Coordinates of C-alpha atoms and ligand atoms in Angstrom, one line a residue:
M1401 CA -11.3 75.9 141.1
S1402 CA -9.5 76.6 144.3
S1403 CA -9.4 73.2 145.9
T1404 CA -6.2 72.1 147.6
S1405 CA -4.7 68.8 148.7
V1406 CA -2.1 68.1 151.3
I1407 CA 0.0 64.9 150.9
G1408 CA 2.9 63.5 152.9
L1409 CA 5.8 62.6 150.7
Q1410 CA 7.7 60.4 153.1
W1411 CA 6.7 57.6 155.6
G1412 CA 4.0 59.7 157.3
D1413 CA 4.2 62.1 160.3
E1414 CA 5.3 65.0 158.1
A1415 CA 3.2 67.4 160.1
K1416 CA 0.4 67.5 157.5
G1417 CA -2.0 68.4 160.3
K1418 CA -0.4 71.8 160.8
I1419 CA -0.6 72.6 157.0
V1420 CA -4.2 71.5 156.9
D1421 CA -5.0 73.7 159.9
L1422 CA -3.2 76.7 158.3
L1423 CA -5.1 76.3 155.0
T1424 CA -8.6 75.6 156.4
P1425 CA -9.7 79.2 156.6
Q1426 CA -9.4 79.5 152.8
H1427 CA -11.7 76.5 152.3
D1428 CA -15.3 75.5 152.9
V1429 CA -15.0 71.7 153.2
V1430 CA -12.2 69.6 154.6
V1431 CA -12.1 66.0 153.4
R1432 CA -10.3 63.0 155.0
Y1433 CA -10.4 60.2 152.4
L1434 CA -8.2 57.3 153.6
G1435 CA -6.8 55.4 156.5
G1436 CA -8.3 55.2 159.9
N1437 CA -7.1 55.7 163.5
N1438 CA -3.7 54.6 162.5
A1439 CA -3.1 58.3 161.6
G1440 CA -2.1 60.8 164.3
H1441 CA -2.3 64.5 163.5
T1442 CA -1.3 67.1 166.1
V1443 CA -2.4 70.7 165.8
K1444 CA -1.2 73.3 168.3
F1445 CA -2.7 76.8 168.7
D1446 CA -3.7 79.3 171.5
G1447 CA -1.5 77.2 173.9
A1448 CA -3.6 74.0 173.4
T1449 CA -2.6 70.8 171.7
Y1450 CA -5.2 68.8 169.7
K1451 CA -4.6 65.2 168.8
L1452 CA -6.7 64.0 165.9
S1453 CA -6.8 60.5 164.4
L1454 CA -10.0 60.0 162.5
L1455 CA -11.5 63.5 162.5
P1456 CA -10.1 65.9 159.8
A1457 CA -8.1 68.8 161.2
G1458 CA -10.9 71.0 159.9
I1459 CA -13.0 70.0 162.9
L1460 CA -11.1 72.7 164.9
H1461 CA -12.6 75.4 162.7
D1462 CA -16.3 76.2 162.9
T1463 CA -16.4 77.7 159.4
V1464 CA -16.0 74.5 157.5
V1465 CA -17.7 71.2 157.0
S1466 CA -15.5 68.1 157.9
V1467 CA -16.1 65.1 155.7
I1468 CA -14.9 61.5 156.4
A1469 CA -15.2 60.1 152.9
T1470 CA -15.6 56.6 151.4
G1471 CA -12.0 55.5 151.5
V1472 CA -11.7 55.8 155.3
V1473 CA -12.0 52.8 157.7
I1474 CA -13.8 53.7 160.8
N1475 CA -13.4 52.2 164.3
P1476 CA -16.7 53.6 165.8
K1477 CA -15.5 53.4 169.4
A1478 CA -12.3 55.4 168.6
F1479 CA -14.3 57.8 166.5
I1480 CA -16.9 58.5 169.3
E1481 CA -14.1 58.9 171.9
E1482 CA -12.2 61.3 169.7
L1483 CA -15.3 63.4 169.0
A1484 CA -16.1 63.5 172.7
R1485 CA -12.6 64.7 173.4
I1486 CA -12.7 67.4 170.8
S1487 CA -16.2 68.5 171.9
D1488 CA -14.8 68.9 175.5
Q1489 CA -11.9 71.0 174.3
R1490 CA -13.7 73.0 171.6
G1491 CA -17.4 72.7 172.2
E1492 CA -20.1 70.5 170.6
V1493 CA -19.7 69.8 166.9
P1494 CA -23.1 70.5 165.2
V1495 CA -24.3 67.7 163.0
E1496 CA -24.3 69.9 159.9
R1497 CA -20.5 70.3 160.3
L1498 CA -19.5 66.7 160.3
K1499 CA -20.4 64.1 157.6
I1500 CA -19.4 60.4 157.5
S1501 CA -19.7 58.3 154.3
D1502 CA -22.3 55.6 154.2
R1503 CA -19.8 53.7 152.0
S1504 CA -17.0 53.8 154.5
H1505 CA -15.9 50.4 156.1
I1506 CA -16.1 49.5 159.7
V1507 CA -13.3 48.2 161.9
F1508 CA -14.3 45.4 164.3
P1509 CA -12.5 43.8 167.3
Y1510 CA -11.8 40.7 165.2
H1511 CA -9.7 42.9 162.8
M1512 CA -7.4 43.8 165.7
A1513 CA -7.3 40.2 166.9
Q1514 CA -6.5 38.9 163.5
E1515 CA -3.8 41.6 162.9
A1516 CA -2.2 40.7 166.3
A1517 CA -2.1 37.1 165.3
F1518 CA -0.6 37.7 161.8
E1519 CA 2.0 40.1 163.2
K1520 CA 3.0 37.7 165.9
A1521 CA 3.4 34.9 163.3
R1522 CA 5.9 37.0 161.3
K1523 CA 8.1 37.0 164.4
G1524 CA 11.2 39.2 163.8
D1525 CA 9.9 40.4 160.4
A1526 CA 6.7 42.0 161.6
I1527 CA 5.3 44.9 159.5
G1528 CA 5.2 46.9 162.7
T1529 CA 1.7 48.1 162.2
T1530 CA -0.2 50.4 164.6
M1531 CA -2.3 47.3 165.6
R1532 CA -5.6 49.3 165.0
G1533 CA -7.0 46.6 162.6
I1534 CA -6.7 48.9 159.7
G1535 CA -4.9 46.5 157.3
L1536 CA -7.4 43.7 158.2
C1537 CA -10.4 45.9 157.6
Y1538 CA -9.0 46.9 154.1
R1539 CA -8.3 43.2 153.5
D1540 CA -12.0 42.4 154.1
K1541 CA -13.0 45.3 151.9
A1542 CA -11.0 44.0 149.0
G1543 CA -12.2 40.4 149.7
R1544 CA -15.8 41.7 149.8
T1545 CA -17.4 38.6 151.5
H1546 CA -16.5 39.6 155.1
A1547 CA -16.9 43.4 155.0
I1548 CA -19.3 45.5 156.9
R1549 CA -19.9 49.1 155.7
M1550 CA -21.3 52.1 157.4
C1551 CA -24.6 51.7 155.6
D1552 CA -24.8 48.2 157.0
L1553 CA -23.9 49.3 160.5
V1554 CA -26.7 51.8 160.8
R1555 CA -29.3 49.2 159.8
P1556 CA -29.8 46.9 162.9
N1557 CA -31.2 43.9 161.0
V1558 CA -28.4 44.1 158.3
L1559 CA -25.7 44.4 161.0
K1560 CA -27.1 41.4 162.9
Q1561 CA -27.3 39.2 159.7
R1562 CA -23.8 40.2 158.6
L1563 CA -22.3 39.4 162.0
E1564 CA -24.0 36.1 162.0
E1565 CA -22.5 35.2 158.6
I1566 CA -19.1 36.6 159.3
L1567 CA -18.2 36.0 162.9
P1568 CA -18.0 32.1 162.9
Q1569 CA -15.6 32.2 160.0
K1570 CA -13.5 34.9 161.6
N1571 CA -13.4 33.0 164.9
A1572 CA -12.3 29.9 163.1
A1573 CA -9.6 31.7 161.1
I1574 CA -8.1 33.4 164.2
A1575 CA -8.3 30.2 166.3
A1576 CA -6.3 28.4 163.6
I1577 CA -3.2 30.6 164.0
D1578 CA -3.6 31.5 167.7
P1579 CA -4.4 28.7 170.1
D1580 CA -5.1 31.1 173.0
F1581 CA -7.7 33.0 171.1
V1582 CA -11.1 33.4 172.9
P1583 CA -13.9 33.5 170.2
F1584 CA -16.0 36.5 169.8
K1585 CA -19.8 36.3 170.3
V1586 CA -22.3 37.7 167.8
D1587 CA -24.6 39.1 170.6
E1588 CA -21.8 40.9 172.4
I1589 CA -20.5 42.6 169.2
Y1590 CA -24.0 43.3 168.0
E1591 CA -25.0 45.0 171.3
E1592 CA -21.8 47.1 171.5
Y1593 CA -21.9 48.2 167.8
S1594 CA -25.7 49.0 167.9
V1595 CA -24.9 51.6 170.5
Y1596 CA -22.2 53.0 168.3
A1597 CA -24.6 53.0 165.3
D1598 CA -27.1 55.0 167.3
Q1599 CA -24.4 57.6 168.0
L1600 CA -23.1 57.7 164.5
R1601 CA -26.3 57.7 162.5
P1602 CA -26.9 61.5 162.6
Y1603 CA -23.6 62.1 160.8
V1604 CA -23.9 59.3 158.2
T1605 CA -24.7 60.4 154.7
D1606 CA -23.8 60.0 151.1
T1607 CA -20.6 62.1 151.2
T1608 CA -19.9 61.5 147.6
A1609 CA -23.1 63.3 146.6
F1610 CA -22.5 66.0 149.1
L1611 CA -19.0 66.6 147.7
H1612 CA -20.2 66.6 144.1
K1613 CA -22.8 69.3 145.0
A1614 CA -20.2 71.3 147.0
V1615 CA -17.9 71.3 143.9
A1616 CA -20.8 72.3 141.6
S1617 CA -21.7 75.2 143.8
G1618 CA -18.1 76.5 143.8
K1619 CA -17.1 75.4 147.3
R1620 CA -13.4 75.1 148.0
L1621 CA -12.4 71.6 149.1
L1622 CA -9.3 70.8 151.1
F1623 CA -8.2 67.1 150.9
E1624 CA -6.3 66.1 154.0
G1625 CA -4.0 63.2 153.3
A1626 CA -3.0 60.7 156.0
Q1627 CA 0.1 58.5 156.1
G1628 CA 2.6 59.3 153.3
C1629 CA 3.6 58.3 149.8
L1630 CA 6.1 55.7 150.8
L1631 CA 3.5 53.8 152.8
D1632 CA 1.2 53.6 149.8
I1633 CA -0.1 50.0 149.2
D1634 CA 0.7 50.1 145.4
H1635 CA 3.7 52.5 145.3
G1636 CA 5.3 52.3 148.7
T1637 CA 7.9 50.1 150.3
F1638 CA 5.7 47.0 150.0
P1639 CA 5.1 45.0 152.2
Y1640 CA 6.1 47.6 154.9
V1641 CA 3.2 49.9 153.9
T1642 CA -0.3 50.7 155.0
S1643 CA -3.2 49.0 153.3
S1644 CA -4.6 52.0 151.3
N1645 CA -3.4 54.5 148.7
S1646 CA -1.8 57.0 150.9
S1647 CA -0.1 58.9 148.0
G1648 CA -1.9 61.5 146.0
C1649 CA -3.3 58.5 144.0
G1650 CA -5.8 57.8 146.8
I1651 CA -7.7 61.2 146.6
H1652 CA -9.9 60.2 143.7
S1653 CA -10.7 56.7 144.8
G1654 CA -11.0 57.6 148.5
S1655 CA -13.4 60.7 148.0
G1656 CA -15.2 59.9 144.8
V1657 CA -14.1 63.4 143.6
S1658 CA -11.8 63.7 140.6
E1659 CA -8.4 65.2 141.5
R1660 CA -9.0 67.5 138.5
V1661 CA -10.9 69.9 140.9
I1662 CA -7.6 70.4 142.7
S1663 CA -5.7 73.5 141.7
K1664 CA -2.8 73.0 144.1
M1665 CA -1.4 69.8 145.5
I1666 CA 1.0 70.5 148.4
G1667 CA 3.6 67.9 149.1
V1668 CA 4.7 67.9 152.7
V1669 CA 8.2 66.8 153.8
K1670 CA 10.0 66.9 157.0
A1671 CA 13.5 68.5 156.7
Y1672 CA 14.8 65.1 157.7
T1673 CA 13.3 61.6 157.5
T1674 CA 11.4 59.5 160.1
R1675 CA 9.8 56.1 159.9
V1676 CA 7.8 54.0 162.5
G1677 CA 7.4 50.3 162.1
G1678 CA 9.5 47.9 160.1
G1679 CA 11.1 48.1 156.7
P1680 CA 14.3 49.4 155.1
F1681 CA 15.3 53.1 155.6
P1682 CA 18.4 53.9 153.7
T1683 CA 19.3 57.2 155.4
E1684 CA 18.5 55.9 158.9
L1685 CA 20.9 57.3 161.6
D1686 CA 21.3 54.6 164.3
N1687 CA 23.7 56.9 166.2
E1688 CA 24.0 60.1 168.3
I1689 CA 22.7 62.4 165.5
G1690 CA 19.6 60.2 165.1
Q1691 CA 19.0 60.3 168.8
H1692 CA 19.5 64.1 168.8
I1693 CA 16.9 64.5 166.1
R1694 CA 14.5 62.3 167.9
K1695 CA 14.9 64.3 171.1
V1696 CA 14.7 67.7 169.6
G1697 CA 11.9 66.8 167.2
N1698 CA 10.1 64.9 169.8
E1699 CA 9.9 62.0 167.4
Y1700 CA 7.6 59.6 169.2
G1701 CA 4.5 58.2 167.5
T1702 CA 1.2 60.1 168.2
V1703 CA -0.9 56.9 168.0
T1704 CA 1.4 54.3 169.5
G1705 CA 4.1 56.3 171.4
R1706 CA 6.8 54.2 169.7
P1707 CA 10.1 56.0 169.1
R1708 CA 10.4 57.0 165.5
R1709 CA 13.4 56.0 163.6
C1710 CA 15.2 59.1 162.4
G1711 CA 17.6 59.8 159.5
W1712 CA 18.9 62.3 156.9
F1713 CA 16.6 63.8 154.3
D1714 CA 16.2 61.3 151.4
A1715 CA 15.6 63.2 148.2
V1716 CA 15.4 59.9 146.2
A1717 CA 12.5 58.7 148.3
A1718 CA 10.7 62.0 148.7
G1719 CA 11.1 62.9 144.9
Y1720 CA 9.5 59.6 144.1
G1721 CA 6.6 60.4 146.4
A1722 CA 6.3 63.8 144.7
R1723 CA 6.1 62.4 141.2
I1724 CA 3.6 59.6 142.1
S1725 CA 1.4 62.2 143.7
G1726 CA 1.8 64.9 141.0
I1727 CA 2.5 67.7 143.5
D1728 CA 2.7 71.4 142.6
V1729 CA 4.7 72.8 145.5
L1730 CA 6.5 71.7 148.7
A1731 CA 6.0 72.5 152.4
V1732 CA 9.2 71.8 154.3
M1733 CA 8.5 71.2 157.9
L1734 CA 10.5 71.0 161.2
V1735 CA 13.5 72.8 159.8
D1736 CA 14.2 74.2 163.3
V1737 CA 14.9 70.7 164.6
L1738 CA 18.1 70.7 162.5
S1739 CA 19.5 74.0 164.0
D1740 CA 22.7 73.4 166.0
L1741 CA 24.1 70.5 163.9
D1742 CA 27.6 71.2 162.4
E1743 CA 26.8 69.7 159.1
L1744 CA 23.8 68.2 157.4
K1745 CA 23.5 65.6 154.7
I1746 CA 20.9 65.0 152.0
C1747 CA 20.7 61.8 150.1
E1748 CA 20.8 62.6 146.4
A1749 CA 21.1 59.1 144.9
Y1750 CA 21.4 55.5 145.9
E1751 CA 24.1 53.0 145.1
I1752 CA 22.5 49.6 144.6
N1753 CA 24.7 46.6 143.7
G1754 CA 27.5 49.0 142.5
E1755 CA 25.1 51.1 140.3
R1756 CA 24.1 54.7 140.9
T1757 CA 20.5 55.5 140.6
T1758 CA 17.9 58.2 141.4
D1759 CA 15.0 55.7 140.9
F1760 CA 13.3 54.3 143.9
P1761 CA 13.6 50.4 143.8
A1762 CA 10.6 48.1 143.8
F1763 CA 12.3 45.1 145.4
I1764 CA 12.5 45.5 149.1
D1765 CA 15.9 43.8 149.3
D1766 CA 17.3 46.3 146.8
L1767 CA 16.1 49.2 149.0
A1768 CA 17.7 47.5 152.0
A1769 CA 20.9 47.2 150.1
A1770 CA 20.8 50.8 148.9
K1771 CA 23.8 52.9 150.0
P1772 CA 22.9 56.6 150.2
I1773 CA 25.1 58.9 148.2
Y1774 CA 25.1 62.2 150.2
R1775 CA 25.5 65.8 149.5
T1776 CA 27.0 67.5 152.7
L1777 CA 25.9 71.0 153.6
P1778 CA 27.1 73.4 156.4
G1779 CA 24.7 73.7 159.3
W1780 CA 23.5 76.8 161.2
K1781 CA 23.6 77.5 164.9
E1782 CA 21.0 80.3 165.2
N1783 CA 17.5 79.6 166.8
I1784 CA 15.2 80.2 163.8
C1785 CA 11.8 79.8 165.6
G1786 CA 11.2 83.6 165.5
V1787 CA 12.0 84.0 161.8
R1788 CA 8.9 85.0 159.7
K1789 CA 10.5 85.8 156.3
K1790 CA 12.8 83.7 154.0
A1791 CA 15.1 86.7 153.8
D1792 CA 15.7 86.5 157.6
L1793 CA 16.7 82.8 157.7
P1794 CA 20.4 82.0 158.2
A1795 CA 22.0 81.6 154.7
N1796 CA 22.8 78.0 155.4
A1797 CA 19.3 77.2 156.4
M1798 CA 17.9 78.7 153.2
K1799 CA 20.6 76.9 151.2
Y1800 CA 19.5 73.6 152.8
V1801 CA 15.8 74.2 152.0
E1802 CA 16.7 75.2 148.4
T1803 CA 18.8 72.1 148.0
I1804 CA 15.8 69.9 148.9
S1805 CA 13.7 71.8 146.4
A1806 CA 16.3 71.5 143.6
L1807 CA 16.8 67.8 144.2
I1808 CA 13.1 67.0 144.3
G1809 CA 12.3 69.4 141.5
Y1810 CA 9.5 71.5 143.0
P1811 CA 9.3 75.0 144.5
V1812 CA 9.0 75.5 148.2
E1813 CA 6.0 77.4 149.2
I1814 CA 5.9 77.0 153.0
I1815 CA 8.7 76.6 155.5
S1816 CA 7.8 75.6 159.0
I1817 CA 10.1 76.4 161.9
G1818 CA 8.0 75.3 164.9
P1819 CA 4.7 73.6 165.7
G1820 CA 2.6 76.8 166.2
R1821 CA 0.5 78.4 163.5
E1822 CA 2.6 81.5 163.6
E1823 CA 5.9 79.6 163.3
T1824 CA 5.5 79.5 159.6
I1825 CA 7.4 81.2 156.7
L1826 CA 5.3 82.0 153.6
D1827 CA 7.2 84.8 152.0
Ligands
IMO721 P1 0.1 59.9 159.8 O1 -1.2 60.2 159.2 C1 3.4 57.2 160.3 C2 2.8 52.9 159.5 C3 2.9 52.0 160.6 C4 3.4 50.7 160.0 C5 2.7 50.8 158.6 C6 1.5 49.8 158.6 O2 0.2 60.2 161.3 O3 1.2 60.4 159.0 P2 -1.0 50.1 159.6 O4 -1.4 50.2 161.1 O5 -1.4 51.4 158.8 O6 -1.4 48.9 159.0 O7 0.6 50.1 159.7 O8 2.3 52.1 158.4 N1 1.8 54.0 159.6 C7 2.2 55.3 159.9 N2 3.4 55.8 160.1 N3 2.4 58.0 160.2 C8 1.1 57.4 160.0 O9 0.1 58.2 159.8 C9 1.0 56.1 159.9 N4 -0.1 55.2 159.6 C10 0.5 54.0 159.5 O10 3.8 52.4 161.7 O11 4.8 50.9 159.7
MG722 MG1 1.3 60.8 162.7

């Protein structure tokens, strides 16, 4: 058993894509199992930047099969555009190297329209979603009656029939909350999506059966997480979360493969914290230091371009993410971004209504009221991007990483000090 999983322990954007890319050569199959084109994974190598949203980072390697499993919600237009972009950059992806689950759910334009109407109705209290229709597609999946899956999309008669049943109800629901809404037409969507179906059909298969056979024949799987633990629908900062299980809990349900095949679960954290969208963020730095981190770390959303909110490392939040997911080791990313600061703070506990706690609260108002209790550490001034061994890191940088490890309670296996593959410390 040498399968691995890569899970973000914070609010997403932990640089998971870089870790997946680094680990891919030691695996045979890379599996994306949740979310949709709300995710944005950037991988840099050989002077080129690759932006991935729906495709697993494994797509950049011609030695592995990339699988988009059952739990993913697919916007076919976005998928086809992304595949065309990667094919332009890296050459055509052969059909044998890319598999899409026939059980995955499809995102339609009415999901985006409904999401926009719902978000608008929340006024100042919007969830701050990526507006990609992801939450509404998962809502239809859980509701069952209005969902269309990949196995429906690729069957023209089924697609037509489903749209005829669903669309009038969707139109009526959206018109009820948005008076300016222009109703969708069955024929238009059917025509557009039939073209997508023809393009996707060669890749569509029973990925669950494929993965079971891969496991049985000793293939090494790499599960590529999207989003992060604190955005998990069940365990995250509800309602400011995404609509799927983005902690380690989602691996089994999203892929159909038991997490018992995984011998190493890697929890990925940034050396600080970021968040995009709404919701409480106890260690947020709404000041010059926060702006400095945003600038140096280029903390702008890959998908929406929104500036990310930045703050100190929160060991209460990340520790909670690590425990939910059941990780084995940590990867600490973007440590280089913190070079040059005089001192650094790590949140080791919260004070909520006068009480000190290291538990992560369920009630969103308690999290909003949480005052971080900080441990202050000395910074370092050296440029660390050229360092390749732990022993060569400035003592204060190593102490900072070790403090994160001690507070979360897991060993650090990987330290990243730049976006490039080579800017990584393993020993
Ligand atoms: P990666 O894989 C960071 C956030 C959105 C919003 C909330 C709900 O790049 O780490 P949604 O569109 O999913 O309904 O939005 O979740 N969000 C992410 N934040 N990284 C992501 O993915 C995210 N995917 C969703 O900003 O707050
Ligand atoms: Mg991202």
